PDB file of C-alpha atoms in Angstrom:
ATOM      1  CA  UNK W   1       0.000   0.000   0.000  1.00 74.00           C
ATOM      2  CA  UNK W   2       1.147   3.548  -0.754  1.00 85.00           C
ATOM      3  CA  UNK W   3       1.464   6.075   2.101  1.00 92.00           C
ATOM      4  CA  UNK W   4       2.296   9.766   2.330  1.00 94.00           C
ATOM      5  CA  UNK W   5       3.805  11.378   5.429  1.00 96.00           C
ATOM      6  CA  UNK W   6       3.197  15.140   5.686  1.00 96.00           C
ATOM      7  CA  UNK W   7       5.183  16.517   8.635  1.00 95.00           C
ATOM      8  CA  UNK W   8       7.399  19.620   8.784  1.00 93.00           C
ATOM      9  CA  UNK W   9       9.630  18.307  11.572  1.00 92.00           C
ATOM     10  CA  UNK W  10      12.389  16.696   9.500  1.00 94.00           C
ATOM     11  CA  UNK W  11      13.512  14.267  12.223  1.00 95.00           C
ATOM     12  CA  UNK W  12       9.982  13.051  12.913  1.00 94.00           C
ATOM     13  CA  UNK W  13       9.231  12.853   9.199  1.00 95.00           C
ATOM     14  CA  UNK W  14      12.329  10.744   8.593  1.00 95.00           C
ATOM     15  CA  UNK W  15      11.565   8.540  11.594  1.00 95.00           C
ATOM     16  CA  UNK W  16       7.997   7.870  10.465  1.00 95.00           C
ATOM     17  CA  UNK W  17       9.041   7.174   6.871  1.00 94.00           C
ATOM     18  CA  UNK W  18      11.798   4.812   8.002  1.00 93.00           C
ATOM     19  CA  UNK W  19       9.493   2.821  10.273  1.00 91.00           C
ATOM     20  CA  UNK W  20       6.668   2.621   7.737  1.00 91.00           C
ATOM     21  CA  UNK W  21       9.064   1.561   4.987  1.00 89.00           C
ATOM     22  CA  UNK W  22      10.526  -1.077   7.311  1.00 86.00           C
ATOM     23  CA  UNK W  23       6.995  -2.380   7.822  1.00 83.00           C
ATOM     24  CA  UNK W  24       6.728  -2.999   4.072  1.00 81.00           C
ATOM     25  CA  UNK W  25       4.804   0.068   2.890  1.00 85.00           C
ATOM     26  CA  UNK W  26       5.711   2.302  -0.044  1.00 86.00           C
ATOM     27  CA  UNK W  27       6.173   5.751   1.513  1.00 91.00           C
ATOM     28  CA  UNK W  28       6.513   9.285   0.131  1.00 93.00           C
ATOM     29  CA  UNK W  29       7.332  12.327   2.253  1.00 95.00           C
ATOM     30  CA  UNK W  30       6.384  16.011   2.190  1.00 95.00           C
ATOM     31  CA  UNK W  31       7.216  18.807   4.611  1.00 95.00           C
ATOM     32  CA  UNK W  32       4.756  21.441   3.377  1.00 94.00           C
ATOM     33  CA  UNK W  33       1.099  21.642   2.433  1.00 93.00           C
ATOM     34  CA  UNK W  34       1.913  22.659  -1.139  1.00 93.00           C
ATOM     35  CA  UNK W  35       4.379  19.787  -1.653  1.00 94.00           C
ATOM     36  CA  UNK W  36       1.833  17.307  -0.296  1.00 94.00           C
ATOM     37  CA  UNK W  37      -0.896  18.767  -2.519  1.00 92.00           C
ATOM     38  CA  UNK W  38       1.314  18.347  -5.598  1.00 91.00           C
ATOM     39  CA  UNK W  39       2.029  14.708  -4.698  1.00 91.00           C
ATOM     40  CA  UNK W  40      -1.675  13.988  -4.151  1.00 89.00           C
ATOM     41  CA  UNK W  41      -2.539  15.485  -7.542  1.00 85.00           C
ATOM     42  CA  UNK W  42       0.040  13.267  -9.238  1.00 82.00           C
ATOM     43  CA  UNK W  43      -0.935   9.966  -7.588  1.00 80.00           C
ATOM     44  CA  UNK W  44      -3.321   8.283  -5.181  1.00 80.00           C
ATOM     45  CA  UNK W  45      -2.458   7.227  -1.640  1.00 86.00           C
ATOM     46  CA  UNK W  46      -4.128   4.627   0.544  1.00 84.00           C
ATOM     47  CA  UNK W  47      -3.200   6.498   3.723  1.00 90.00           C
ATOM     48  CA  UNK W  48      -1.914   9.983   4.503  1.00 94.00           C
ATOM     49  CA  UNK W  49      -0.261  10.780   7.826  1.00 94.00           C
ATOM     50  CA  UNK W  50      -0.955  14.491   8.133  1.00 93.00           C
ATOM     51  CA  UNK W  51       0.378  17.094  10.559  1.00 92.00           C
ATOM     52  CA  UNK W  52      -2.235  19.678  11.545  1.00 89.00           C
ATOM     53  CA  UNK W  53       0.207  22.605  11.678  1.00 88.00           C
ATOM     54  CA  UNK W  54       2.265  23.090   8.526  1.00 92.00           C
ATOM     55  CA  UNK W  55       4.485  26.068   7.609  1.00 92.00           C
ATOM     56  CA  UNK W  56       2.318  27.100   4.639  1.00 92.00           C
ATOM     57  CA  UNK W  57      -1.142  26.231   5.919  1.00 87.00           C
ATOM     58  CA  UNK W  58      -3.006  23.734   8.054  1.00 86.00           C
ATOM     59  CA  UNK W  59      -3.690  20.070   7.607  1.00 89.00           C
ATOM     60  CA  UNK W  60      -7.440  20.496   7.931  1.00 89.00           C
ATOM     61  CA  UNK W  61      -7.657  22.368   4.624  1.00 89.00           C
ATOM     62  CA  UNK W  62      -5.436  19.809   2.917  1.00 90.00           C
ATOM     63  CA  UNK W  63      -7.559  16.978   4.318  1.00 90.00           C
ATOM     64  CA  UNK W  64     -10.690  18.603   2.896  1.00 87.00           C
ATOM     65  CA  UNK W  65      -9.127  18.827  -0.579  1.00 87.00           C
ATOM     66  CA  UNK W  66      -7.840  15.267  -0.406  1.00 85.00           C
ATOM     67  CA  UNK W  67     -11.228  13.893   0.589  1.00 82.00           C
ATOM     68  CA  UNK W  68     -12.932  15.831  -2.214  1.00 79.00           C
ATOM     69  CA  UNK W  69     -10.477  14.381  -4.731  1.00 76.00           C
ATOM     70  CA  UNK W  70     -10.443  10.809  -3.373  1.00 76.00           C
ATOM     71  CA  UNK W  71     -12.903  10.146  -0.520  1.00 72.00           C
ATOM     72  CA  UNK W  72     -11.551   6.671   0.262  1.00 73.00           C
ATOM     73  CA  UNK W  73      -8.062   7.923   1.156  1.00 83.00           C
ATOM     74  CA  UNK W  74      -7.498   7.281   4.866  1.00 87.00           C
ATOM     75  CA  UNK W  75      -6.091  10.117   6.996  1.00 90.00           C
ATOM     76  CA  UNK W  76      -4.351  10.007  10.381  1.00 91.00           C
ATOM     77  CA  UNK W  77      -3.806  13.462  11.886  1.00 90.00           C
ATOM     78  CA  UNK W  78      -0.697  14.326  13.901  1.00 89.00           C
ATOM     79  CA  UNK W  79      -0.964  17.243  16.295  1.00 84.00           C
ATOM     80  CA  UNK W  80       0.746  18.795  19.284  1.00 79.00           C
ATOM     81  CA  UNK W  81      -2.702  19.730  20.598  1.00 71.00           C
ATOM     82  CA  UNK W  82      -5.061  17.391  22.389  1.00 67.00           C
ATOM     83  CA  UNK W  83      -7.932  19.871  22.217  1.00 68.00           C
ATOM     84  CA  UNK W  84     -11.309  18.211  21.738  1.00 67.00           C
ATOM     85  CA  UNK W  85     -12.363  20.884  19.238  1.00 70.00           C
ATOM     86  CA  UNK W  86      -9.403  20.078  16.964  1.00 68.00           C
ATOM     87  CA  UNK W  87     -10.121  16.369  17.124  1.00 73.00           C
ATOM     88  CA  UNK W  88     -13.799  16.887  16.318  1.00 75.00           C
ATOM     89  CA  UNK W  89     -12.912  19.120  13.380  1.00 75.00           C
ATOM     90  CA  UNK W  90     -10.568  16.455  12.021  1.00 74.00           C
ATOM     91  CA  UNK W  91     -13.159  13.711  12.316  1.00 79.00           C
ATOM     92  CA  UNK W  92     -15.795  15.940  10.696  1.00 79.00           C
ATOM     93  CA  UNK W  93     -13.460  16.306   7.708  1.00 78.00           C
ATOM     94  CA  UNK W  94     -13.243  12.537   7.391  1.00 77.00           C
ATOM     95  CA  UNK W  95     -10.093  11.737   9.382  1.00 81.00           C
ATOM     96  CA  UNK W  96      -9.817   8.116  10.477  1.00 82.00           C
ATOM     97  CA  UNK W  97      -7.629   8.593  13.540  1.00 85.00           C
ATOM     98  CA  UNK W  98      -5.797  11.194  15.615  1.00 85.00           C
ATOM     99  CA  UNK W  99      -2.355  10.941  17.259  1.00 87.00           C
ATOM    100  CA  UNK W 100      -1.141  13.518  19.767  1.00 85.00           C
ATOM    101  CA  UNK W 101       2.598  14.273  19.895  1.00 86.00           C
ATOM    102  CA  UNK W 102       4.765  12.971  21.408  1.00 86.00           C
ATOM    103  CA  UNK W 103       3.833   9.350  20.818  1.00 88.00           C
ATOM    104  CA  UNK W 104       5.597   5.952  20.872  1.00 90.00           C
ATOM    105  CA  UNK W 105       6.484   4.766  17.364  1.00 90.00           C
ATOM    106  CA  UNK W 106       5.318   1.265  18.276  1.00 88.00           C
ATOM    107  CA  UNK W 107       1.835   2.558  19.051  1.00 86.00           C
ATOM    108  CA  UNK W 108       1.773   4.611  15.853  1.00 90.00           C
ATOM    109  CA  UNK W 109       2.726   1.578  13.757  1.00 88.00           C
ATOM    110  CA  UNK W 110      -0.049  -0.444  15.392  1.00 86.00           C
ATOM    111  CA  UNK W 111      -2.574   2.265  14.541  1.00 86.00           C
ATOM    112  CA  UNK W 112      -1.433   2.353  10.915  1.00 89.00           C
ATOM    113  CA  UNK W 113      -1.466  -1.439  10.638  1.00 85.00           C
ATOM    114  CA  UNK W 114      -4.969  -1.706  12.121  1.00 82.00           C
ATOM    115  CA  UNK W 115      -6.347   1.048   9.894  1.00 82.00           C
ATOM    116  CA  UNK W 116      -4.874  -0.415   6.705  1.00 80.00           C
ATOM    117  CA  UNK W 117      -6.102  -3.892   7.654  1.00 75.00           C
ATOM    118  CA  UNK W 118      -9.589  -2.444   7.974  1.00 72.00           C
ATOM    119  CA  UNK W 119      -9.270  -0.772   4.573  1.00 67.00           C
ATOM    120  CA  UNK W 120      -8.147  -4.033   2.963  1.00 64.00           C
ATOM    121  CA  UNK W 121     -11.097  -5.857   4.525  1.00 60.00           C
ATOM    122  CA  UNK W 122     -13.538  -3.239   3.291  1.00 54.00           C
ATOM    123  CA  UNK W 123     -12.167  -3.072  -0.253  1.00 52.00           C
ATOM    124  CA  UNK W 124     -11.414  -6.754  -0.645  1.00 52.00           C
ATOM    125  CA  UNK W 125      -8.113  -8.319   0.247  1.00 56.00           C
ATOM    126  CA  UNK W 126      -7.485  -9.659  -3.240  1.00 79.00           C
ATOM    127  CA  UNK W 127      -6.361  -6.362  -4.724  1.00 84.00           C
ATOM    128  CA  UNK W 128      -3.113  -4.430  -4.947  1.00 88.00           C
ATOM    129  CA  UNK W 129      -2.669  -0.739  -5.655  1.00 85.00           C
ATOM    130  CA  UNK W 130       0.119   1.755  -5.138  1.00 83.00           C
ATOM    131  CA  UNK W 131      -1.394   4.709  -6.965  1.00 80.00           C
ATOM    132  CA  UNK W 132       0.189   3.767 -10.306  1.00 88.00           C
ATOM    133  CA  UNK W 133      -0.213   0.001 -10.609  1.00 92.00           C
ATOM    134  CA  UNK W 134      -3.523  -1.622  -9.675  1.00 92.00           C
ATOM    135  CA  UNK W 135      -4.188  -5.362  -9.789  1.00 93.00           C
ATOM    136  CA  UNK W 136      -7.436  -7.187  -9.029  1.00 90.00           C
ATOM    137  CA  UNK W 137      -6.480 -10.815  -8.521  1.00 88.00           C
ATOM    138  CA  UNK W 138     -10.102 -11.994  -8.263  1.00 83.00           C
ATOM    139  CA  UNK W 139     -11.114 -10.510 -11.602  1.00 85.00           C
ATOM    140  CA  UNK W 140      -7.666 -10.955 -13.220  1.00 89.00           C
ATOM    141  CA  UNK W 141      -7.529  -7.330 -14.338  1.00 93.00           C
ATOM    142  CA  UNK W 142      -4.778  -4.748 -14.022  1.00 94.00           C
ATOM    143  CA  UNK W 143      -4.011  -1.151 -14.941  1.00 94.00           C
ATOM    144  CA  UNK W 144      -0.814   0.892 -15.032  1.00 93.00           C
ATOM    145  CA  UNK W 145      -1.287   4.671 -14.867  1.00 89.00           C
ATOM    146  CA  UNK W 146      -4.910   4.106 -15.865  1.00 89.00           C
ATOM    147  CA  UNK W 147      -4.117   1.930 -18.894  1.00 92.00           C
ATOM    148  CA  UNK W 148      -5.028  -1.757 -19.059  1.00 94.00           C
ATOM    149  CA  UNK W 149      -2.227  -4.303 -18.632  1.00 95.00           C
ATOM    150  CA  UNK W 150      -2.608  -7.925 -19.711  1.00 95.00           C
ATOM    151  CA  UNK W 151      -0.965 -10.655 -17.631  1.00 94.00           C
ATOM    152  CA  UNK W 152      -0.989 -14.413 -18.180  1.00 91.00           C
ATOM    153  CA  UNK W 153      -2.428 -16.658 -15.426  1.00 87.00           C
ATOM    154  CA  UNK W 154       1.128 -17.605 -14.374  1.00 89.00           C
ATOM    155  CA  UNK W 155       2.125 -13.931 -14.202  1.00 93.00           C
ATOM    156  CA  UNK W 156      -0.912 -13.162 -12.009  1.00 92.00           C
ATOM    157  CA  UNK W 157       0.023 -16.004  -9.656  1.00 90.00           C
ATOM    158  CA  UNK W 158       3.620 -14.815  -9.490  1.00 93.00           C
ATOM    159  CA  UNK W 159       2.563 -11.208  -8.880  1.00 94.00           C
ATOM    160  CA  UNK W 160       0.254 -12.313  -6.089  1.00 91.00           C
ATOM    161  CA  UNK W 161       3.087 -14.093  -4.286  1.00 89.00           C
ATOM    162  CA  UNK W 162       5.390 -11.082  -4.689  1.00 92.00           C
ATOM    163  CA  UNK W 163       2.966  -8.338  -3.600  1.00 89.00           C
ATOM    164  CA  UNK W 164       1.884 -10.323  -0.541  1.00 83.00           C
ATOM    165  CA  UNK W 165       5.513 -10.446   0.619  1.00 82.00           C
ATOM    166  CA  UNK W 166       6.795  -6.885   0.097  1.00 83.00           C
ATOM    167  CA  UNK W 167      10.416  -6.068   0.961  1.00 83.00           C
ATOM    168  CA  UNK W 168      11.107  -9.762   1.578  1.00 85.00           C
ATOM    169  CA  UNK W 169      13.669 -11.667  -0.489  1.00 89.00           C
ATOM    170  CA  UNK W 170      11.929 -14.688  -2.026  1.00 91.00           C
ATOM    171  CA  UNK W 171      14.337 -17.312  -3.290  1.00 92.00           C
ATOM    172  CA  UNK W 172      13.747 -18.912  -6.656  1.00 90.00           C
ATOM    173  CA  UNK W 173      13.045 -22.211  -4.896  1.00 89.00           C
ATOM    174  CA  UNK W 174      10.391 -20.623  -2.656  1.00 88.00           C
ATOM    175  CA  UNK W 175       8.733 -18.994  -5.653  1.00 90.00           C
ATOM    176  CA  UNK W 176       8.720 -22.260  -7.590  1.00 88.00           C
ATOM    177  CA  UNK W 177       7.146 -24.080  -4.645  1.00 83.00           C
ATOM    178  CA  UNK W 178       4.468 -21.426  -4.181  1.00 81.00           C
ATOM    179  CA  UNK W 179       3.634 -21.352  -7.885  1.00 83.00           C
ATOM    180  CA  UNK W 180       3.379 -25.152  -7.918  1.00 75.00           C
ATOM    181  CA  UNK W 181       1.048 -25.088  -4.907  1.00 53.00           C
ATOM    182  CA  UNK W 182      -1.148 -22.416  -6.452  1.00 46.00           C
ATOM    183  CA  UNK W 183      -2.208 -24.451  -9.464  1.00 48.00           C
ATOM    184  CA  UNK W 184      -0.640 -27.891  -9.058  1.00 53.00           C
ATOM    185  CA  UNK W 185       1.204 -27.396 -12.335  1.00 62.00           C
ATOM    186  CA  UNK W 186       4.946 -27.750 -12.682  1.00 69.00           C
ATOM    187  CA  UNK W 187       6.826 -24.449 -13.123  1.00 77.00           C
ATOM    188  CA  UNK W 188      10.509 -24.734 -13.893  1.00 84.00           C
ATOM    189  CA  UNK W 189      13.402 -22.280 -13.568  1.00 88.00           C
ATOM    190  CA  UNK W 190      13.098 -21.178 -17.196  1.00 89.00           C
ATOM    191  CA  UNK W 191       9.374 -20.423 -16.872  1.00 89.00           C
ATOM    192  CA  UNK W 192      10.030 -18.401 -13.724  1.00 92.00           C
ATOM    193  CA  UNK W 193      12.798 -16.355 -15.379  1.00 93.00           C
ATOM    194  CA  UNK W 194      10.628 -15.647 -18.423  1.00 93.00           C
ATOM    195  CA  UNK W 195       7.627 -14.669 -16.253  1.00 94.00           C
ATOM    196  CA  UNK W 196       9.718 -12.248 -14.175  1.00 96.00           C
ATOM    197  CA  UNK W 197      11.138 -10.693 -17.343  1.00 96.00           C
ATOM    198  CA  UNK W 198       7.705 -10.293 -18.947  1.00 96.00           C
ATOM    199  CA  UNK W 199       6.188  -8.731 -15.830  1.00 97.00           C
ATOM    200  CA  UNK W 200       9.044  -6.238 -15.654  1.00 96.00           C
ATOM    201  CA  UNK W 201       8.567  -5.358 -19.300  1.00 96.00           C
ATOM    202  CA  UNK W 202       4.908  -4.608 -18.705  1.00 96.00           C
ATOM    203  CA  UNK W 203       5.086  -2.551 -15.499  1.00 96.00           C
ATOM    204  CA  UNK W 204       8.596  -1.143 -15.100  1.00 94.00           C
ATOM    205  CA  UNK W 205       8.158   1.989 -17.214  1.00 89.00           C
ATOM    206  CA  UNK W 206       9.000   5.673 -16.688  1.00 85.00           C
ATOM    207  CA  UNK W 207      11.919   4.842 -14.419  1.00 87.00           C
ATOM    208  CA  UNK W 208       9.921   2.694 -11.977  1.00 89.00           C
ATOM    209  CA  UNK W 209      11.229  -0.548 -10.519  1.00 93.00           C
ATOM    210  CA  UNK W 210       8.861  -3.055  -8.928  1.00 95.00           C
ATOM    211  CA  UNK W 211      10.932  -6.225  -8.759  1.00 95.00           C
ATOM    212  CA  UNK W 212      14.487  -6.165  -7.441  1.00 94.00           C
ATOM    213  CA  UNK W 213      16.874  -8.989  -8.266  1.00 94.00           C
ATOM    214  CA  UNK W 214      18.891  -9.982  -5.204  1.00 92.00           C
ATOM    215  CA  UNK W 215      21.806 -11.732  -6.867  1.00 91.00           C
ATOM    216  CA  UNK W 216      22.554 -15.187  -5.607  1.00 87.00           C
ATOM    217  CA  UNK W 217      19.268 -15.273  -3.682  1.00 89.00           C
ATOM    218  CA  UNK W 218      16.098 -14.386  -5.567  1.00 92.00           C
ATOM    219  CA  UNK W 219      13.663 -11.526  -6.026  1.00 94.00           C
ATOM    220  CA  UNK W 220      12.046  -8.841  -3.867  1.00 92.00           C
ATOM    221  CA  UNK W 221       8.926  -6.739  -4.467  1.00 92.00           C
ATOM    222  CA  UNK W 222       9.813  -3.075  -3.830  1.00 90.00           C
ATOM    223  CA  UNK W 223       6.596  -1.484  -5.087  1.00 85.00           C
ATOM    224  CA  UNK W 224       7.312   1.079  -7.783  1.00 79.00           C
ATOM    225  CA  UNK W 225      10.504   2.753  -6.554  1.00 80.00           C
ATOM    226  CA  UNK W 226      12.352   5.144  -8.817  1.00 77.00           C
ATOM    227  CA  UNK W 227      15.424   3.569 -10.412  1.00 68.00           C
TER     228      UNK W 227
END
């Protein structure tokens, strides 16, 4: 899932991004309202972690614009205030949760995990999206930047294994075993290599990299990082 952290405290921003990335999410960062607005216009996010007080405006106004553009984007507000009026205003704008600074990172990660799990349950757990690439594994459909992408059944099965294990190195042997289990058909090393190559050719455009080769080990899903 694709997340955006909007926080003008550089240390806190870096800390949040590091921890969310370590948890397997694709994370972008912004330190101003205008920078965050530009990112949200360019792509969709599943969750935005949003500071209330920003140097060029407030998070409430940005939240309103985000929800108008994409109502299903989840928002967690960060604030130094624990005023009830601020919390109520955030919830009225469609915020999903509120975290008052300072807070333990472990608690924050639990909140994010629980919220995203709820989103996956509501939208169906058999889908993947990062704002650019979207895959519906139930319907066997996919789009890249809004344009349809055609995958073979083997490529869909391989993609499903990869996206369900983000930032984890999957050895070729593990992938072969999982692909065998999925359809009880034999998949050999050559088929796996060809499938990886074809998937890359279809989705790794405009400088994006989705599948990283870990030499001597296997492959890792990195979710649309810039090369």
